[in-house]
XYZ file of C-alpha atoms in Angstrom:
715
model
C -31.580 5.209 1.488
C -27.662 4.668 2.322
C -26.862 1.504 3.256
C -25.455 1.619 6.652
C -23.471 -1.387 8.241
C -22.530 -1.192 11.886
C -19.327 -2.625 13.244
C -19.818 -4.003 16.669
C -16.959 -5.339 18.868
C -17.999 -8.495 20.855
C -14.948 -7.489 23.479
C -12.031 -5.730 23.763
C -9.062 -5.524 22.350
C -10.038 -7.338 19.087
C -8.650 -4.433 16.668
C -12.313 -2.458 15.697
C -10.282 0.104 14.231
C -8.023 -1.800 11.746
C -10.847 -3.608 10.522
C -13.373 -0.468 10.079
C -10.514 0.889 8.022
C -9.879 -1.881 6.168
C -13.643 -2.460 5.406
C -14.025 1.217 4.028
C -10.573 0.869 2.020
C -12.152 -2.425 0.604
C -15.432 -0.529 -0.446
C -12.800 2.373 -1.736
C -11.378 -0.355 -3.753
C -14.530 -1.711 -5.519
C -15.052 2.362 -6.509
C -18.093 2.315 -4.436
C -18.801 5.900 -2.551
C -18.424 5.324 1.239
C -18.280 7.144 3.989
C -17.503 6.375 8.058
C -18.871 7.703 11.311
C -17.786 6.951 14.917
C -21.081 8.580 16.768
C -18.940 8.797 20.270
C -15.172 8.997 20.365
C -13.548 6.138 23.252
C -10.174 7.593 23.447
C -7.365 5.351 25.616
C -6.060 6.971 28.636
C -3.199 8.719 27.135
C -4.509 9.896 24.078
C -4.808 13.380 22.838
C -5.802 15.390 19.834
C -8.714 14.238 17.449
C -10.679 10.968 17.470
C -8.124 8.164 16.256
C -10.414 6.333 13.924
C -11.841 9.396 12.350
C -8.248 10.825 11.424
C -7.207 7.135 10.396
C -9.731 6.540 7.826
C -9.260 9.766 5.966
C -5.515 9.357 5.276
C -5.161 8.173 1.542
C -8.509 8.480 1.818
C -10.714 11.370 -0.613
C -13.665 10.768 2.373
C -14.758 13.677 4.921
C -16.273 11.464 8.166
C -18.366 13.435 10.458
C -16.692 14.101 14.045
C -17.834 12.019 16.689
C -19.460 13.437 19.993
C -16.704 13.584 22.976
C -16.932 10.920 25.262
C -17.617 13.208 28.238
C -20.009 15.246 26.527
C -22.361 11.907 25.810
C -21.513 10.532 29.181
C -23.286 13.849 30.551
C -25.989 13.169 28.708
C -26.341 9.446 29.596
C -25.928 10.344 32.852
C -28.558 13.280 32.811
C -31.306 10.823 31.459
C -30.923 12.585 27.765
C -29.873 9.832 26.166
C -32.668 10.165 23.595
C -31.626 13.596 23.047
C -28.013 12.347 22.397
C -29.612 9.675 20.045
C -31.360 12.712 17.969
C -28.080 14.697 17.967
C -26.283 11.570 16.379
C -28.732 11.427 13.648
C -28.354 14.775 13.208
C -25.018 14.421 12.511
C -24.594 11.194 10.591
C -27.774 12.976 8.194
C -26.173 16.237 7.791
C -22.746 14.283 6.319
C -23.800 11.010 5.037
C -25.711 10.652 1.458
C -28.134 8.435 0.807
C -26.108 7.288 -2.299
C -23.378 5.892 0.056
C -22.263 3.208 1.891
C -22.046 3.995 5.491
C -19.486 2.208 7.928
C -20.455 3.049 11.648
C -18.248 2.027 14.460
C -19.264 1.128 17.434
C -18.370 1.308 21.175
C -15.952 -1.034 22.418
C -17.404 -2.049 26.250
C -14.827 -1.717 28.829
C -15.001 -1.473 32.532
C -15.142 2.455 32.251
C -17.618 1.889 29.617
C -20.099 -1.091 30.830
C -23.032 1.101 28.909
C -21.514 0.707 25.587
C -23.334 -2.512 24.583
C -26.870 -0.681 24.945
C -25.390 2.541 23.680
C -24.751 0.575 20.985
C -27.931 -0.556 20.327
C -29.837 1.744 20.006
C -27.364 3.953 17.905
C -28.215 0.754 15.175
C -31.837 0.807 15.653
C -31.929 4.404 15.601
C -29.977 4.504 12.128
C -31.024 1.510 10.542
C -27.853 -0.049 10.134
C -27.242 -3.853 9.407
C -24.752 -5.431 12.211
C -21.453 -7.136 11.461
C -19.772 -8.271 14.954
C -16.084 -8.297 15.163
C -14.286 -10.618 17.455
C -10.867 -12.362 17.567
C -10.781 -16.127 17.889
C -8.219 -16.205 20.376
C -7.884 -19.586 21.949
C -11.856 -20.641 21.979
C -13.522 -23.714 21.065
C -15.679 -23.809 17.847
C -18.652 -24.194 20.831
C -17.117 -21.238 23.102
C -16.882 -18.921 19.573
C -20.482 -19.470 18.407
C -21.825 -19.406 22.143
C -20.295 -15.915 22.140
C -21.672 -14.999 18.274
C -24.797 -16.059 19.270
C -25.237 -14.276 22.948
C -23.825 -11.123 20.664
C -26.166 -11.527 18.142
C -29.573 -11.761 20.957
C -29.045 -7.714 21.491
C -29.893 -7.195 18.046
C -33.066 -9.908 17.550
C -30.976 -12.886 17.590
C -28.592 -14.896 15.179
C -31.324 -15.469 12.463
C -32.568 -11.567 12.068
C -32.206 -10.131 8.998
C -30.140 -7.116 9.851
C -27.626 -9.263 11.905
C -25.388 -9.904 8.522
C -22.407 -11.748 10.400
C -19.165 -11.315 11.452
C -15.481 -10.818 10.673
C -12.774 -12.194 12.591
C -9.560 -10.297 13.541
C -6.190 -11.647 14.300
C -6.338 -14.756 13.384
C -3.608 -17.161 13.921
C -2.159 -14.305 16.619
C 0.215 -15.452 19.246
C -1.688 -15.357 22.208
C -0.860 -15.175 26.105
C -2.184 -17.302 28.945
C -5.724 -15.664 28.698
C -5.929 -16.131 25.396
C -6.046 -12.607 24.307
C -3.521 -11.503 21.451
C 0.318 -10.383 22.646
C 1.421 -7.243 22.840
C 5.201 -7.595 22.967
C 7.267 -8.625 19.680
C 7.631 -12.198 18.650
C 7.775 -13.991 15.849
C 5.428 -15.231 13.415
C 3.900 -18.372 13.723
C 4.225 -21.408 10.890
C 2.154 -20.957 7.440
C 0.415 -23.950 8.023
C -0.804 -23.103 11.126
C -2.578 -20.074 9.884
C -4.065 -22.188 7.029
C -5.354 -25.030 9.497
C -6.981 -21.876 11.629
C -8.580 -20.120 8.911
C -10.330 -23.001 7.297
C -11.618 -24.016 11.325
C -13.094 -20.756 11.993
C -14.432 -21.041 7.843
C -16.175 -24.572 8.731
C -17.855 -23.885 12.141
C -21.919 -25.151 11.942
C -23.206 -21.432 12.647
C -22.391 -20.480 8.940
C -24.417 -23.516 7.737
C -27.759 -23.751 10.028
C -27.902 -19.849 9.631
C -28.238 -16.745 7.568
C -25.300 -15.567 9.312
C -22.133 -14.790 7.474
C -18.327 -14.937 7.822
C -17.752 -11.817 6.011
C -13.774 -12.032 6.602
C -11.496 -13.574 8.345
C -7.843 -11.381 8.501
C -4.811 -13.131 9.259
C -2.339 -11.528 12.308
C 0.673 -10.331 10.464
C 3.867 -9.449 12.039
C 4.885 -6.110 9.966
C 1.849 -4.405 10.702
C 2.340 -4.249 14.248
C 6.245 -3.247 13.946
C 6.936 -0.151 15.910
C 8.900 2.665 14.524
C 12.152 3.265 16.742
C 10.533 7.034 17.272
C 7.579 5.656 19.296
C 9.417 3.202 21.504
C 12.099 5.750 22.431
C 8.832 8.610 23.164
C 7.051 5.412 25.181
C 10.572 4.554 27.181
C 11.516 8.619 27.114
C 14.968 7.186 26.406
C 17.709 9.193 26.032
C 19.121 9.353 21.698
C 22.827 8.325 21.765
C 22.305 8.120 17.705
C 19.471 8.791 16.426
C 20.206 7.500 12.824
C 17.021 6.276 10.549
C 14.696 5.837 14.100
C 11.894 7.753 12.294
C 11.736 4.720 9.550
C 13.318 1.742 11.092
C 11.037 -0.529 12.241
C 11.456 -3.266 15.277
C 10.170 -6.454 14.731
C 11.538 -8.401 17.713
C 13.365 -8.268 20.804
C 16.439 -9.377 22.218
C 18.139 -9.183 25.959
C 21.486 -10.134 25.006
C 22.809 -11.047 28.719
C 25.029 -14.072 27.130
C 28.352 -14.016 25.576
C 28.793 -12.995 22.132
C 29.537 -15.944 20.327
C 25.818 -17.081 21.643
C 23.385 -14.226 21.022
C 25.091 -13.876 17.037
C 22.324 -15.399 15.601
C 20.046 -13.207 17.456
C 21.774 -10.023 15.597
C 18.560 -9.969 12.844
C 16.878 -7.541 10.510
C 14.530 -5.545 12.711
C 16.219 -6.866 16.196
C 15.799 -4.399 19.015
C 18.998 -5.517 21.024
C 18.597 -4.880 24.653
C 21.804 -5.108 26.620
C 23.329 -3.186 30.049
C 25.215 0.233 29.018
C 29.147 -1.606 30.388
C 28.676 -4.319 27.698
C 30.796 -2.884 25.275
C 31.601 -6.413 23.887
C 27.630 -6.597 22.991
C 27.672 -2.895 21.239
C 30.857 -3.383 19.089
C 29.434 -7.061 18.089
C 25.901 -5.265 16.786
C 27.926 -2.689 15.173
C 30.307 -4.698 13.081
C 27.226 -6.608 12.464
C 25.327 -3.572 11.200
C 28.371 -2.812 9.201
C 28.333 -5.864 7.362
C 24.766 -5.200 6.010
C 22.332 -6.477 9.014
C 19.700 -3.946 9.594
C 19.592 -4.303 12.881
C 16.544 -2.423 14.382
C 17.920 -0.489 16.962
C 20.298 -1.105 20.454
C 18.741 0.076 23.938
C 21.378 0.524 26.513
C 19.750 -0.023 30.369
C 21.077 1.215 33.800
C 22.000 4.260 33.019
C 25.312 3.108 31.887
C 26.764 5.139 28.246
C 29.418 3.866 26.106
C 33.233 4.884 26.718
C 34.452 7.953 23.973
C 36.983 5.508 22.516
C 34.124 2.386 22.087
C 31.515 4.958 20.745
C 34.619 6.357 17.781
C 34.899 2.205 16.559
C 30.601 2.548 16.246
C 31.225 5.628 14.453
C 30.876 3.690 10.706
C 27.845 1.524 12.112
C 25.836 4.722 13.186
C 26.554 6.187 9.817
C 24.516 3.328 7.978
C 21.556 4.434 10.110
C 21.439 2.516 13.303
C 19.995 3.968 16.084
C 21.304 3.856 19.388
C 19.238 4.484 22.588
C 19.594 4.938 26.576
C 17.700 4.107 29.491
C 18.205 5.126 33.329
C 16.099 1.540 33.768
C 17.506 -1.389 34.481
C 16.991 -4.488 32.127
C 14.375 -5.945 34.402
C 12.235 -2.404 33.994
C 13.299 -1.870 30.707
C 11.535 -5.345 29.886
C 8.125 -4.439 31.894
C 7.744 -1.373 30.116
C 8.534 -3.111 26.567
C 5.871 -6.036 27.180
C 3.169 -3.248 28.312
C 3.848 -0.829 24.936
C 0.901 -0.218 23.082
C 1.331 -1.851 19.699
C -1.663 -0.069 18.207
C -0.929 2.211 15.118
C -0.217 5.787 16.011
C -1.900 8.413 13.705
C 0.800 9.607 12.532
C 2.485 6.320 11.091
C 1.238 6.819 7.349
C 3.324 3.798 5.774
C 1.869 1.463 9.026
C -1.739 2.538 8.590
C -1.708 2.147 4.903
C -0.239 -1.207 5.027
C -3.204 -2.105 7.554
C -5.659 -0.789 5.405
C -4.862 -3.166 2.401
C -4.383 -6.200 4.426
C -6.819 -5.524 6.285
C -9.324 -4.831 2.942
C -7.688 -8.117 1.318
C -9.193 -9.964 3.704
C -12.999 -8.964 3.508
C -15.140 -11.402 1.443
C -15.511 -9.926 -1.969
C -19.042 -11.380 -2.803
C -20.677 -9.425 0.107
C -18.468 -6.292 -0.586
C -20.387 -6.499 -4.439
C -23.470 -6.725 -2.685
C -23.024 -3.760 -0.893
C -22.179 -2.253 -3.619
C -25.558 -2.922 -5.736
C -27.949 -0.145 -4.423
C -25.090 2.515 -4.141
C -23.517 4.821 -6.793
C -20.282 4.374 -8.214
C -17.596 6.851 -7.600
C -17.528 9.216 -11.105
C -13.391 9.431 -10.856
C -11.227 6.458 -10.185
C -9.735 6.839 -6.680
C -6.207 5.764 -6.017
C -6.830 3.147 -3.481
C -9.532 1.981 -6.555
C -6.468 2.171 -9.257
C -3.671 0.337 -6.897
C -6.690 -2.570 -6.183
C -7.091 -2.901 -9.829
C -3.800 -2.911 -10.580
C -2.563 -5.717 -8.429
C -6.057 -7.634 -9.029
C -5.619 -7.358 -12.888
C -1.851 -8.509 -12.503
C -2.714 -11.487 -10.249
C -5.031 -12.587 -13.089
C -2.558 -11.737 -16.236
C -0.264 -14.832 -14.456
C 3.018 -12.948 -16.273
C 6.809 -13.560 -15.501
C 8.408 -9.959 -15.537
C 12.648 -9.816 -15.564
C 14.353 -7.297 -13.306
C 17.933 -6.844 -15.206
C 19.120 -4.792 -11.766
C 18.731 -8.218 -9.860
C 21.001 -6.874 -6.795
C 19.586 -4.012 -6.182
C 18.227 -4.122 -3.041
C 14.940 -1.888 -3.710
C 14.971 -4.662 -6.924
C 15.019 -7.876 -4.424
C 12.112 -6.301 -1.818
C 9.876 -5.662 -5.099
C 10.551 -8.878 -6.331
C 9.757 -10.678 -3.121
C 6.067 -8.713 -2.461
C 5.472 -9.250 -6.008
C 6.071 -12.853 -5.269
C 4.261 -13.595 -1.784
C 1.051 -11.247 -3.122
C 1.185 -13.498 -6.492
C 1.163 -10.220 -8.557
C 3.948 -12.131 -10.908
C 6.939 -14.085 -11.046
C 9.899 -12.199 -11.526
C 13.337 -13.197 -12.519
C 16.439 -11.468 -10.878
C 19.279 -11.030 -13.050
C 22.582 -11.222 -10.743
C 24.809 -13.658 -8.664
C 22.768 -16.136 -6.619
C 24.906 -15.895 -3.611
C 24.866 -11.609 -3.304
C 21.220 -11.576 -3.795
C 20.591 -14.026 -1.166
C 22.912 -12.067 1.017
C 21.105 -9.001 0.008
C 17.625 -10.541 0.569
C 18.900 -11.387 4.439
C 20.237 -8.139 5.241
C 17.364 -6.898 4.577
C 15.059 -9.157 6.066
C 13.452 -10.425 2.924
C 12.651 -14.137 2.376
C 12.293 -15.220 -1.397
C 9.924 -17.424 -2.330
C 9.357 -19.657 -5.369
C 7.947 -16.796 -7.376
C 11.300 -15.277 -7.172
C 13.719 -17.159 -10.157
C 17.235 -16.272 -9.759
C 19.631 -16.556 -13.126
C 23.412 -15.989 -13.308
C 23.862 -13.919 -16.357
C 27.532 -15.571 -17.002
C 26.001 -18.744 -17.048
C 23.685 -17.772 -19.384
C 25.174 -14.720 -21.877
C 26.632 -17.435 -24.339
C 22.769 -18.776 -25.398
C 21.479 -15.635 -26.695
C 24.616 -14.673 -28.900
C 23.142 -16.360 -31.823
C 19.701 -15.213 -31.415
C 20.936 -11.584 -30.929
C 23.517 -11.561 -33.957
C 20.663 -12.827 -36.181
C 18.200 -9.972 -34.801
C 20.697 -6.974 -35.511
C 22.597 -8.903 -38.569
C 21.001 -6.198 -40.730
C 23.291 -3.817 -38.646
C 26.251 -5.949 -38.898
C 26.621 -6.997 -35.488
C 28.981 -9.650 -35.061
C 28.784 -12.786 -32.411
C 32.269 -10.935 -30.367
C 30.267 -7.533 -29.713
C 26.945 -9.236 -29.412
C 28.594 -11.085 -26.825
C 30.697 -7.813 -25.280
C 26.929 -6.352 -25.123
C 25.488 -9.053 -23.442
C 27.390 -8.343 -20.031
C 24.821 -5.364 -19.590
C 22.135 -7.047 -17.852
C 19.150 -4.602 -19.763
C 20.895 -6.028 -23.146
C 20.309 -9.902 -21.497
C 17.077 -9.329 -20.341
C 16.232 -7.592 -23.234
C 16.986 -10.836 -25.630
C 15.191 -13.211 -22.927
C 12.003 -11.162 -23.585
C 12.344 -11.298 -27.195
C 13.082 -14.955 -27.166
C 9.388 -15.332 -25.145
C 11.496 -16.393 -22.168
C 9.390 -13.850 -19.867
C 6.723 -11.726 -20.262
C 8.235 -8.032 -19.500
C 10.697 -6.143 -18.714
C 11.478 -3.190 -15.376
C 14.634 -1.465 -15.019
C 15.758 1.751 -14.404
C 16.407 2.023 -10.443
C 19.813 2.453 -11.146
C 20.010 2.091 -14.797
C 19.111 5.772 -17.125
C 16.150 5.783 -18.786
C 18.411 5.631 -22.130
C 20.077 2.557 -21.154
C 16.403 1.034 -20.460
C 14.982 2.072 -23.815
C 17.986 1.688 -25.849
C 18.068 -2.283 -26.271
C 14.565 -2.465 -26.413
C 13.796 -0.684 -29.045
C 17.088 -2.096 -31.275
C 15.592 -5.375 -30.318
C 12.186 -5.573 -29.833
C 11.228 -2.770 -31.871
C 7.529 -0.974 -31.950
C 4.237 -2.529 -31.967
C 2.564 -2.975 -35.088
C 0.600 -0.079 -36.449
C 2.465 2.209 -33.714
C 5.074 5.021 -35.444
C 6.517 5.965 -32.263
C 7.365 4.809 -28.529
C 5.972 6.999 -26.351
C 5.576 7.097 -22.340
C 2.567 8.094 -19.922
C 2.687 8.372 -16.009
C -0.363 7.737 -13.724
C -0.936 10.397 -10.925
C -2.128 9.724 -8.007
C -4.166 12.620 -6.682
C -5.844 12.444 -3.337
C -9.301 11.957 -4.908
C -8.595 10.116 -8.820
C -5.859 9.090 -10.565
C -4.790 11.132 -13.702
C -2.624 10.015 -17.093
C 0.125 12.478 -18.157
C 1.624 12.481 -21.119
C 4.518 12.162 -22.890
C 6.631 13.346 -19.971
C 9.979 10.743 -20.652
C 10.623 9.797 -24.481
C 10.171 12.367 -27.349
C 11.830 15.857 -26.595
C 9.531 17.691 -29.493
C 7.019 15.864 -31.286
C 5.797 16.642 -34.622
C 2.038 17.769 -34.785
C 1.555 13.956 -36.609
C 2.973 12.398 -33.225
C 1.580 14.152 -30.911
C -2.046 13.192 -32.342
C -0.468 9.152 -31.869
C 0.664 10.108 -28.083
C -2.788 11.437 -27.407
C -4.815 8.183 -28.804
C -2.050 6.056 -27.058
C -2.713 7.641 -23.878
C -6.306 7.688 -24.125
C -6.119 3.789 -24.862
C -3.252 3.161 -21.937
C -6.394 5.093 -19.342
C -8.880 2.964 -20.790
C -7.055 -0.034 -20.346
C -6.871 0.656 -16.695
C -10.372 1.916 -15.569
C -9.656 5.596 -15.955
C -12.739 7.164 -18.565
C -10.398 8.878 -21.110
C -11.127 12.168 -21.788
C -8.546 13.839 -23.692
C -6.760 17.010 -23.296
C -4.359 18.821 -25.562
C -2.413 20.804 -23.161
C -1.096 24.402 -24.619
C -0.350 28.045 -23.035
C -3.514 28.777 -24.618
C -7.234 27.962 -24.950
C -9.389 27.339 -27.679
C -8.340 30.131 -30.755
C -7.179 32.965 -28.210
C -3.579 32.575 -28.947
C -1.675 31.920 -31.885
C 2.323 30.817 -32.857
C 4.354 27.811 -33.931
C 3.914 25.739 -30.403
C 0.069 26.499 -30.265
C -0.675 25.890 -33.723
C 0.955 22.623 -33.728
C -1.487 21.364 -30.780
C -4.006 23.023 -32.719
C -3.483 20.460 -35.662
C -2.200 17.463 -33.381
C -5.623 17.720 -31.847
C -7.936 18.042 -35.341
C -5.867 14.817 -36.461
C -6.322 12.726 -33.482
C -10.161 13.693 -33.348
C -10.135 12.145 -37.338
C -8.297 9.328 -36.446
C -10.465 8.586 -33.152
C -13.727 9.964 -33.678
C -14.449 7.746 -30.443
C -12.726 9.410 -28.271
C -13.533 12.938 -26.274
C -10.524 15.031 -27.514
C -10.267 18.759 -26.797
C -7.231 21.439 -27.386
C -5.362 23.801 -27.464
C -6.463 23.745 -23.216
C -4.655 25.085 -20.619
C -4.023 23.382 -17.697
C -6.409 25.094 -15.308
C -8.831 25.157 -18.189
C -8.770 21.341 -18.541
C -8.748 20.587 -14.724
C -10.827 23.073 -12.847
C -14.961 23.466 -13.740
C -15.183 26.674 -12.674
C -12.198 27.922 -15.286
C -13.719 25.779 -17.803
C -16.999 27.403 -17.844
C -15.307 30.552 -18.603
C -12.435 29.832 -21.147
C -14.051 26.737 -22.703
C -17.799 26.595 -22.094
C -18.716 24.185 -25.310
C -15.947 22.063 -24.350
C -16.455 17.972 -23.068
C -13.181 17.778 -22.072
C -12.492 21.063 -20.229
C -13.001 20.810 -16.524
C -13.071 17.128 -16.267
C -9.679 15.652 -18.261
C -8.383 12.807 -17.211
C -5.740 12.519 -20.134
C -3.100 15.136 -20.377
C -0.810 15.422 -23.166
C 1.696 17.856 -23.276
C 3.060 19.832 -26.099
C 7.063 18.193 -25.812
C 9.292 16.592 -22.982
C 10.136 19.608 -21.655
C 6.610 20.702 -20.799
C 5.587 16.983 -19.616
C 8.334 16.354 -17.827
C 8.824 19.588 -15.980
C 4.875 19.595 -14.896
C 4.428 16.074 -13.519
C 7.473 16.536 -11.452
C 6.456 19.727 -9.989
C 2.780 18.340 -9.466
C 4.147 15.222 -8.040
C 6.880 16.990 -5.977
C 4.518 19.479 -4.570
C 1.401 17.960 -3.647
C 3.719 14.934 -2.445
C 1.888 12.576 -4.654
C 2.596 8.973 -5.704
C 3.208 8.809 -9.280
C 3.458 5.646 -11.495
C 5.523 5.319 -14.130
C 6.730 5.809 -17.033
C 4.855 3.460 -18.359
C 5.907 2.793 -22.124
C 3.708 2.816 -24.977
C 3.552 1.420 -28.849
C 6.218 -1.380 -27.922
C 5.600 -5.151 -29.258
C 6.561 -6.021 -26.061
C 5.976 -4.382 -22.724
C 9.143 -2.561 -21.214
C 9.027 0.184 -18.412
C 11.560 2.903 -16.863
C 11.945 3.388 -13.347
C 12.780 6.659 -11.441
C 16.261 6.254 -10.155
C 14.718 7.410 -6.772
C 11.964 4.707 -7.138
C 10.591 3.276 -3.961
C 9.709 -0.334 -3.545
C 6.374 0.412 -3.958
C 6.586 2.140 -7.274
C 8.650 -0.886 -8.185
C 5.953 -3.348 -7.462
C 3.108 -0.943 -9.187
C 5.091 -0.919 -12.035
C 5.975 -4.672 -12.311
C 2.442 -4.881 -12.131
C 1.869 -2.321 -14.815
C 3.958 -4.867 -17.219
C 2.128 -7.942 -16.138
C -1.339 -6.444 -17.393
C 0.184 -4.694 -20.666
C 1.958 -8.149 -21.420
C -1.641 -9.401 -21.216
C -3.728 -7.104 -23.156
C -0.628 -7.201 -25.643
C -1.154 -11.035 -26.138
C -4.981 -10.677 -26.129
C-alpha cells in the first residue's frame, strides 16, 4: 500500500497549495515516486479553468495527478445525503490513478465561511483513504500556548495529539509581516530582519508540544519576499490599467509600492529595484525623475499614473530612452486613494501561468521540509528508475554545499554573473571571486537589487595582476614566455583567473557569459593542462528532459575525434554521469544501428565502441546506435533487440562536433528544456564554459558543477 499523507489546514490563509507542491518537490528531489491528489476542488471567487493546486504541481514535474471533483458536484452530493457515495467515488479515482509504490500527498479542504463542512469532509476522506495527518498552519502573532491549543484542538478530530496517524505539523509564512489581526499582509512591504526570523524559527522548534508527544515539527517555511513578487502584467490585469508603455511588464516583478505625493527630492531614496511608483498622472516631475533613474540603471518595477491624467507628448518624448530600458508605464482612471485600496486587496497568490515564480516556491518550500522525515516516507516506496530534473538539481546544490569550494568568475562585472554569485553565496553553494573593479560591481549589484554577502569576494585585477607574472613565466618558460608578454596577457581576466586556479588560490573557474568558448578554454589548456591519464579534453551537457536527465558528449570541444578519442570521450562521459547520480548506459550514436550500415563514419563509431568496451568492461556501452533506437524502447526492440543499452540509454556520445552541437541545440530549443553545460572533462583542475545566452540559473548550476568537480578531483 502506498504511503498516504494528508495535509490539513488549521485555518484560512495558511498557503496550503504552496506547502503541498513544496512537499511533492522535496520527495522528487529524493528521487522518490510521488503523486498528488486534491479530492475536491475549492476555487476562489474569480478562479476559472482547472483546479489550481493540480495544475501547479504538474509544472516542472513528471507526475500525472488525478483531477479533483468539482466543488459544485461535491456540495450537491453532500446536500442530497449522498456523502458516502461521494467518498466511494473519491476512493475509486484515487486508487485508479495512484499506485502502491508511490507516496501520495493529499491536499485537504480549507474551512471557510462558504464551506463550513470542510473539517468534517477532511476527516472522512482521511479515514477512508487511510492517510496520515500533517497539519499546516501559520504562527501569526500567537503565543506558544495559543499555538499548542490550536494544534491540540485540530488533532482532536483525528484521534488526538498522540494518535499514531497524527504525525505533526508544518508552519508556513514564518516571520511574515502581519496585519492588525495577525494575518500575513497581502500588500507589498519590506522584509523583516534576518535576526527576527532566526528567533522565530527557534521559538517554534522549542514548543513544549514537540517534547511531550510523538507529534513532530515537520517543517518551518520562512516568509520570502521574492515568492510574493507579482509580475507587472498581473497587476495591470487586476487594475484593468491602460498600458502606456508595455516594456518588460511580462517578466518584471514588483517588490514594494511607493506613493509619490512628496517633492522629488524627498522620494529619490524610494527609487529602488522592483519599486512600483504610484503618482498622479499630472506629476510630470515625478515621471521624469523616475525615468532618469531608470536610464541610470535602476531597474524600477513600474510607474502607475492615477487620476485619469496622461503625460503630455513632449514629456513622453523626454522619457523615450527610459522606456527603451523596458520600464513599464501604466495609467488608471481611479484616483490615488482608490488605487491604494485596490492595491491592498490585490491577490498575491501565485498565478498558475507564472512558471518562474512557481519554481521558486517549490524549491524554497522543499528546502524547509524536514529531511529526516522525508527519508522515513521513502523507506517503503520505490525509487524512480530515472533521475528526474528536480532530483538532479537538488543533487547538484547539495553536493556543492558539501564540497565548500571557491570558484573564480573572470566576468565579474557582468550583471547575470553578479546575480549568480550572490545566489551561490546565499544558498551556500560555493564561495565566488568576482574579478573586476569594486565600485562598478557594487553599482551594478545595487541597480539589480542584488545583495552581495561575505561569500562573494571582489578582487580588482589591476591590484593583483603583477603577482602572477613570475608564476606564469615559470609555467610557460618552455614556450619562451617573457615577463612583458605575461603581463600583457594577464590583462585578460580569463588568463588572470586561470593563474589563480593554477596557484591553488581558487578551486575552479567559470566563464563564457561574455567570452567565447575558445577564449575561455585556451588559457586553461595552456596553463592547467590535462589530468593525469587523460589524453584529451572533452565536454558534456546535462539535458534536463521532463522525465529524466541525459548526458550528451562531446558537443563543444573536439571537431572530428578519431576512434580512439571517441572511445575516451565515451568513458569520460560515463564517469561524469555516474559522478552526478545518473546510471551510465552509453549509446555510441551514428546514422545506422548495429551492422546495418557501412562507411567511414559508421565504421569509426563501431571501432570506438569496441575500444571503449575493451578499456572499460564494467560499463554498459553499445553502438553504433541511431538516436531513436538508443532512447525509444519500442524502436530498440526492432533494431537492437539484444542490446542492454538500446531503448534506455542515459549517455549519448556523438561521432563529431557538428552532430553533437546541432543535436543538443535542436533538442534544447525544440523541447524548451534546460541544459547545463558544457562541463569540461579531462582537465587537471575544473574549468567550465557558459553559453553567451546563459540565464542566471544556468550560471548558478554551472558553478555548482564546478565545485563538485573540484571535490571529485581532489578525492
